[in-house]
Amino acid sequence: MESPEAARLSAEDISPSSNGPKAEPMLLDDDPDDLFAEATEEVSLDSPERQPILSDGPSPVITPVTPVMISSRADVFDRSPDQDEDEEENRDTFDIQISVSDPEKVGKDVCDSLSLCLQTSLSIFSRDEVCVKRRFSDFLGLHSKLASKYMHMGYIVPPAPEKSIVGMTKVKVGKEDLSSVEFVEKRRSALERYLLRTVKHPALLKDPDVLQFLESSELPRAVSTQALSGAGILRMVNKAADAVNKMTIKMNESDAWFEEKQQQFENLDVQLRKLHASVESLVCHRKELSVNTASFAKSAAMLGNSEDHTALSRALSQLAEVEEKIDQLHQDQACADFYLISELLGDYVRLITAVKGVFDQRMKTWAKCQDAQVMLQRKREAEAKLQHANKPDKLQQAKDEIREWEGKVQQGERDFEQISKNIRREVGRFEKDRVKDFRVVIIKYLESLVHTQQQMIKYWEAFLPEAKAIA
Amino acid sequence: IFLCVSPQQEGLDDGPDFLSEEDRGLRAVNVDLQTDATLQVDISDALSERDKVKFTVHTKSTLPNFKQNEFSVVRQHEEFIWLHDSFVENEEYAGYIIPPAPPRPDFDASREKLQKLGEGEGSMTKEEFTKMKQELEAEYLAIFKKTVAMHEVFLCRVAAHPVLRKDLNFHVFLEYNQDLSVRGKNKKEKLEDFFKNVVKSADGVLVAGVKDVDDFFEHEKTFLLEYHNRVKDSSAKSDRMIRSHKSAADDINRIASTLYTLGTQDSTDLCKFFLKVSELFEKTRKIEARVAADEDLKLADLLKYYLRESQAAKDLLYRRGRALVDYENANKALDKARAKNKDVLQAETTQQVCCQKFEKISESAKQELIDFKTRRVAAFRKNLVELAELELKHAKGNLQLLQSCLGVLKGDT
């Protein structure tokens, strides 16, 4: 269910004003809080060591830094002391906490600028605690850079959150527009999870773009061409996949592991999508239940008012109160359903698309290698022909070309080997993380269900004597 | 798809069947009765055929009017309606709250779902299909039991009423072992009914506007008008609430199925995890469905019943109001006749008849309304207590399942 609001927001996002480079220093036309002059920065500006691998952009956005530390939901992503044999990094010292908070309205987009706070003891970072402000487009920009740098090597780059929130359930209760509040929280939470996943990846953690993103208080505005949304990247990946599928050359899979894994991920994808849809439906119905329970509570209160038998009247009012409390319980449970399970599933559906993308990259690499071999063969044939043609310069050229293509073939084979190796390692890491994530989240979810039932018991136990007291 | 449903079939496995003892006791729920040895009526069996339900009405009586002490007949819904209407149309019973007619057995929604299931059979796994079919059978059974209960309550109310139980039509209904051949109302009669109701409600406003001299009735009038509307609202809202609850339970069902598939497919340690959680959700889902069903029975049905009863009480007040208007008109006519000294005797007789009718209705109406309150309070008390007890039972059941599963999952790392 796409809310018109969300659609409007995404339109704003893509509007040129938010992404395009601006000549004027720090002027954000759409930023009502022009935060320029009062920048009370507690953190020093970029240290000179940083070599940003960025395009020369417009003047940076200078924003005040308010180091707001809000405990994050990072505990869901607590690292484990697992040792993966292929890991070069020492996971034991993985200690990083990230929180994304303070969503601010910029222009019409209710959640465009956020505070990003980092707490860590890792040495790659120049400080133990950093707080910076980032815009949504910055996150997208980061992802697109990482994708373009690492995907072709077989690294599973965590996808960034979507611009438009599809399937968001809207409940308008009272004057407050809940859907807007929900949207903000959903995006904030999604960005936090995105960053945590990104830094959990040992290679990505060391990436200069990532470090700069996390630490530097100034970030050049992402150029519009690079600020692709998460959906945009996925479309790119899918296009690559389509291209691969349309290839007439069937890849000779010498390694059964890859075939098996691809099938497994295919199945997992199908089931997770199904599960996600069911959970979204559950969230929707629970919210509906909450609304209907509240409505019934009011009605029961009215009925109690008009009942002329005093004791029964009182009991009905009590019933109304119980139902009101229960409606709040349902509301809270629906939130838990959503933020714990539904979002996790959504994340994994997108992650698996990234995994599939990586397998496709491998196929592309193989195809490239094949192409190079075909080319080499052709060049050799051409050279053989030229042997008898007495054209010395052409012959020399042909020999040069052969050497060139021999090199390319070798490179292609090395690339293919490398990507295969990377993928094996990545998939191993991915699966470990998946097991952990699901375990942690499901246990948390069950605990929320336990809490709900405990509260229910409390409420009904309080009501029972009231009902019995009707004389 | 063929559904096999009979009242003896226990549709749900764990825990006591939610309609077993209670629907027998439903008699005492909505109707505060002393079960009387002289006349006991119940519905001992029912058969659901394609388009209709056949109720076996079983009577035990020591009354001399009946040929035997114990006997049974088969009746259909239309025959209940005929009986009800005959009470309503009988002037003698104007001063009583006529027990509301049972609602028509409505399996349409269930039938539609069944059809959809049949159409979608190809698109789901065998397990899913079997599961959904079982669900539908359970739902069908629940509706079936409810309609049996509603029809039974009607008969019991009549049997308990000191005057109505002696009604001849009632005895025929109970004893005559052939088809009563009461066709449903044809179009013309339905139209007549419609106009009668229109006139009644217009009149109702008129009559209701006249302030009653008698404080008791004045209070009852105000009370019933408001109460009826609020019960209507509560009934509708409770229905909606329960429907959402059922939908949520259905979602959990689907989630359990998908988790099961995930569990069987997963290559990591998660497979055991998923299977355990799937099992858990299967069980909690059943409990959630039971909660919705119990709420339906104890709350929604209660409210629906009192919606109908309060309407019947309003009808009584209306009839009394009409009688009052007739009486006042007769008085005026008498005065006029005396003034003109013409047809005085006739006017006097009319006036006396109206007076007697009005007083008779007023007297019995007062008692009926007092009884109505007593019954209502008792019924609400019973149902609210049972509702709370069932909610507690199910919440505790749920809690225990969740905690035990959590224990296993946490210890399993």
JSON list of N, CA and C in Angstrom, two decimals, chain B residues 26-55:
[
{"chain": "B", "resi": 26, "resn": "LEU", "atom": "N", "xyz": [-26.53, -22.44, 27.35]},
{"chain": "B", "resi": 26, "resn": "LEU", "atom": "CA", "xyz": [-26.90, -21.15, 26.79]},
{"chain": "B", "resi": 26, "resn": "LEU", "atom": "C", "xyz": [-28.33, -20.81, 27.18]},
{"chain": "B", "resi": 27, "resn": "ARG", "atom": "N", "xyz": [-29.10, -21.85, 27.31]},
{"chain": "B", "resi": 27, "resn": "ARG", "atom": "CA", "xyz": [-30.45, -21.67, 27.77]},
{"chain": "B", "resi": 27, "resn": "ARG", "atom": "C", "xyz": [-30.48, -20.75, 28.98]},
{"chain": "B", "resi": 28, "resn": "ALA", "atom": "N", "xyz": [-29.60, -21.10, 29.92]},
{"chain": "B", "resi": 28, "resn": "ALA", "atom": "CA", "xyz": [-29.62, -20.36, 31.17]},
{"chain": "B", "resi": 28, "resn": "ALA", "atom": "C", "xyz": [-28.87, -19.05, 31.05]},
{"chain": "B", "resi": 29, "resn": "VAL", "atom": "N", "xyz": [-28.17, -18.88, 29.94]},
{"chain": "B", "resi": 29, "resn": "VAL", "atom": "CA", "xyz": [-27.36, -17.67, 29.80]},
{"chain": "B", "resi": 29, "resn": "VAL", "atom": "C", "xyz": [-28.23, -16.46, 29.55]},
{"chain": "B", "resi": 30, "resn": "ASN", "atom": "N", "xyz": [-28.91, -16.51, 28.42]},
{"chain": "B", "resi": 30, "resn": "ASN", "atom": "CA", "xyz": [-29.66, -15.33, 28.04]},
{"chain": "B", "resi": 30, "resn": "ASN", "atom": "C", "xyz": [-31.01, -15.29, 28.71]},
{"chain": "B", "resi": 31, "resn": "VAL", "atom": "N", "xyz": [-31.35, -16.39, 29.26]},
{"chain": "B", "resi": 31, "resn": "VAL", "atom": "CA", "xyz": [-32.70, -16.53, 29.81]},
{"chain": "B", "resi": 31, "resn": "VAL", "atom": "C", "xyz": [-32.56, -17.04, 31.22]},
{"chain": "B", "resi": 32, "resn": "ASP", "atom": "N", "xyz": [-32.96, -16.23, 32.16]},
{"chain": "B", "resi": 32, "resn": "ASP", "atom": "CA", "xyz": [-32.82, -16.68, 33.54]},
{"chain": "B", "resi": 32, "resn": "ASP", "atom": "C", "xyz": [-34.01, -17.57, 33.87]},
{"chain": "B", "resi": 33, "resn": "LEU", "atom": "N", "xyz": [-33.78, -18.86, 33.75]},
{"chain": "B", "resi": 33, "resn": "LEU", "atom": "CA", "xyz": [-34.93, -19.76, 33.87]},
{"chain": "B", "resi": 33, "resn": "LEU", "atom": "C", "xyz": [-34.77, -20.77, 34.97]},
{"chain": "B", "resi": 34, "resn": "GLN", "atom": "N", "xyz": [-35.87, -21.15, 35.52]},
{"chain": "B", "resi": 34, "resn": "GLN", "atom": "CA", "xyz": [-35.86, -22.36, 36.36]},
{"chain": "B", "resi": 34, "resn": "GLN", "atom": "C", "xyz": [-36.35, -23.45, 35.44]},
{"chain": "B", "resi": 35, "resn": "THR", "atom": "N", "xyz": [-35.48, -24.38, 35.16]},
{"chain": "B", "resi": 35, "resn": "THR", "atom": "CA", "xyz": [-35.92, -25.44, 34.25]},
{"chain": "B", "resi": 35, "resn": "THR", "atom": "C", "xyz": [-37.00, -26.25, 34.95]},
{"chain": "B", "resi": 36, "resn": "ASP", "atom": "N", "xyz": [-38.09, -26.31, 34.25]},
{"chain": "B", "resi": 36, "resn": "ASP", "atom": "CA", "xyz": [-39.34, -26.77, 34.82]},
{"chain": "B", "resi": 36, "resn": "ASP", "atom": "C", "xyz": [-39.62, -28.18, 34.32]},
{"chain": "B", "resi": 37, "resn": "ALA", "atom": "N", "xyz": [-39.94, -29.03, 35.23]},
{"chain": "B", "resi": 37, "resn": "ALA", "atom": "CA", "xyz": [-40.18, -30.42, 34.82]},
{"chain": "B", "resi": 37, "resn": "ALA", "atom": "C", "xyz": [-41.41, -30.54, 33.95]},
{"chain": "B", "resi": 38, "resn": "THR", "atom": "N", "xyz": [-42.34, -29.60, 34.10]},
{"chain": "B", "resi": 38, "resn": "THR", "atom": "CA", "xyz": [-43.58, -29.75, 33.36]},
{"chain": "B", "resi": 38, "resn": "THR", "atom": "C", "xyz": [-43.39, -29.56, 31.86]},
{"chain": "B", "resi": 39, "resn": "LEU", "atom": "N", "xyz": [-42.39, -28.77, 31.51]},
{"chain": "B", "resi": 39, "resn": "LEU", "atom": "CA", "xyz": [-42.14, -28.62, 30.07]},
{"chain": "B", "resi": 39, "resn": "LEU", "atom": "C", "xyz": [-40.67, -28.30, 29.83]},
{"chain": "B", "resi": 40, "resn": "GLN", "atom": "N", "xyz": [-40.01, -29.22, 29.19]},
{"chain": "B", "resi": 40, "resn": "GLN", "atom": "CA", "xyz": [-38.60, -29.00, 28.86]},
{"chain": "B", "resi": 40, "resn": "GLN", "atom": "C", "xyz": [-38.42, -29.18, 27.36]},
{"chain": "B", "resi": 41, "resn": "VAL", "atom": "N", "xyz": [-37.81, -28.17, 26.75]},
{"chain": "B", "resi": 41, "resn": "VAL", "atom": "CA", "xyz": [-37.60, -28.25, 25.30]},
{"chain": "B", "resi": 41, "resn": "VAL", "atom": "C", "xyz": [-36.12, -28.06, 24.99]},
{"chain": "B", "resi": 42, "resn": "ASP", "atom": "N", "xyz": [-35.63, -28.82, 24.03]},
{"chain": "B", "resi": 42, "resn": "ASP", "atom": "CA", "xyz": [-34.27, -28.59, 23.57]},
{"chain": "B", "resi": 42, "resn": "ASP", "atom": "C", "xyz": [-34.13, -29.06, 22.13]},
{"chain": "B", "resi": 43, "resn": "ILE", "atom": "N", "xyz": [-33.04, -28.67, 21.53]},
{"chain": "B", "resi": 43, "resn": "ILE", "atom": "CA", "xyz": [-32.77, -29.15, 20.18]},
{"chain": "B", "resi": 43, "resn": "ILE", "atom": "C", "xyz": [-31.71, -30.24, 20.29]},
{"chain": "B", "resi": 44, "resn": "SER", "atom": "N", "xyz": [-32.13, -31.44, 20.09]},
{"chain": "B", "resi": 44, "resn": "SER", "atom": "CA", "xyz": [-31.24, -32.56, 20.37]},
{"chain": "B", "resi": 44, "resn": "SER", "atom": "C", "xyz": [-30.32, -32.87, 19.20]},
{"chain": "B", "resi": 45, "resn": "ASP", "atom": "N", "xyz": [-30.68, -32.45, 18.03]},
{"chain": "B", "resi": 45, "resn": "ASP", "atom": "CA", "xyz": [-29.86, -32.77, 16.86]},
{"chain": "B", "resi": 45, "resn": "ASP", "atom": "C", "xyz": [-30.17, -31.76, 15.77]},
{"chain": "B", "resi": 46, "resn": "ALA", "atom": "N", "xyz": [-29.25, -31.66, 14.86]},
{"chain": "B", "resi": 46, "resn": "ALA", "atom": "CA", "xyz": [-29.49, -30.77, 13.72]},
{"chain": "B", "resi": 46, "resn": "ALA", "atom": "C", "xyz": [-28.71, -31.27, 12.54]},
{"chain": "B", "resi": 47, "resn": "LEU", "atom": "N", "xyz": [-29.25, -31.08, 11.40]},
{"chain": "B", "resi": 47, "resn": "LEU", "atom": "CA", "xyz": [-28.62, -31.57, 10.19]},
{"chain": "B", "resi": 47, "resn": "LEU", "atom": "C", "xyz": [-28.52, -30.42, 9.20]},
{"chain": "B", "resi": 48, "resn": "SER", "atom": "N", "xyz": [-27.31, -30.24, 8.69]},
{"chain": "B", "resi": 48, "resn": "SER", "atom": "CA", "xyz": [-27.14, -29.16, 7.73]},
{"chain": "B", "resi": 48, "resn": "SER", "atom": "C", "xyz": [-27.16, -29.74, 6.34]},
{"chain": "B", "resi": 49, "resn": "GLU", "atom": "N", "xyz": [-28.18, -29.38, 5.60]},
{"chain": "B", "resi": 49, "resn": "GLU", "atom": "CA", "xyz": [-28.22, -29.82, 4.21]},
{"chain": "B", "resi": 49, "resn": "GLU", "atom": "C", "xyz": [-27.85, -28.64, 3.34]},
{"chain": "B", "resi": 50, "resn": "ARG", "atom": "N", "xyz": [-27.88, -28.88, 2.07]},
{"chain": "B", "resi": 50, "resn": "ARG", "atom": "CA", "xyz": [-27.37, -27.88, 1.15]},
{"chain": "B", "resi": 50, "resn": "ARG", "atom": "C", "xyz": [-27.91, -26.48, 1.44]},
{"chain": "B", "resi": 51, "resn": "ASP", "atom": "N", "xyz": [-29.23, -26.36, 1.45]},
{"chain": "B", "resi": 51, "resn": "ASP", "atom": "CA", "xyz": [-29.79, -25.02, 1.58]},
{"chain": "B", "resi": 51, "resn": "ASP", "atom": "C", "xyz": [-30.46, -24.77, 2.91]},
{"chain": "B", "resi": 52, "resn": "LYS", "atom": "N", "xyz": [-30.62, -25.79, 3.69]},
{"chain": "B", "resi": 52, "resn": "LYS", "atom": "CA", "xyz": [-31.37, -25.57, 4.92]},
{"chain": "B", "resi": 52, "resn": "LYS", "atom": "C", "xyz": [-30.81, -26.38, 6.07]},
{"chain": "B", "resi": 53, "resn": "VAL", "atom": "N", "xyz": [-31.28, -26.00, 7.22]},
{"chain": "B", "resi": 53, "resn": "VAL", "atom": "CA", "xyz": [-30.90, -26.73, 8.42]},
{"chain": "B", "resi": 53, "resn": "VAL", "atom": "C", "xyz": [-32.16, -27.37, 9.00]},
{"chain": "B", "resi": 54, "resn": "LYS", "atom": "N", "xyz": [-32.02, -28.62, 9.38]},
{"chain": "B", "resi": 54, "resn": "LYS", "atom": "CA", "xyz": [-33.17, -29.30, 9.96]},
{"chain": "B", "resi": 54, "resn": "LYS", "atom": "C", "xyz": [-32.90, -29.51, 11.45]},
{"chain": "B", "resi": 55, "resn": "PHE", "atom": "N", "xyz": [-33.72, -28.90, 12.27]},
{"chain": "B", "resi": 55, "resn": "PHE", "atom": "CA", "xyz": [-33.55, -29.02, 13.72]},
{"chain": "B", "resi": 55, "resn": "PHE", "atom": "C", "xyz": [-34.46, -30.10, 14.27]}
]
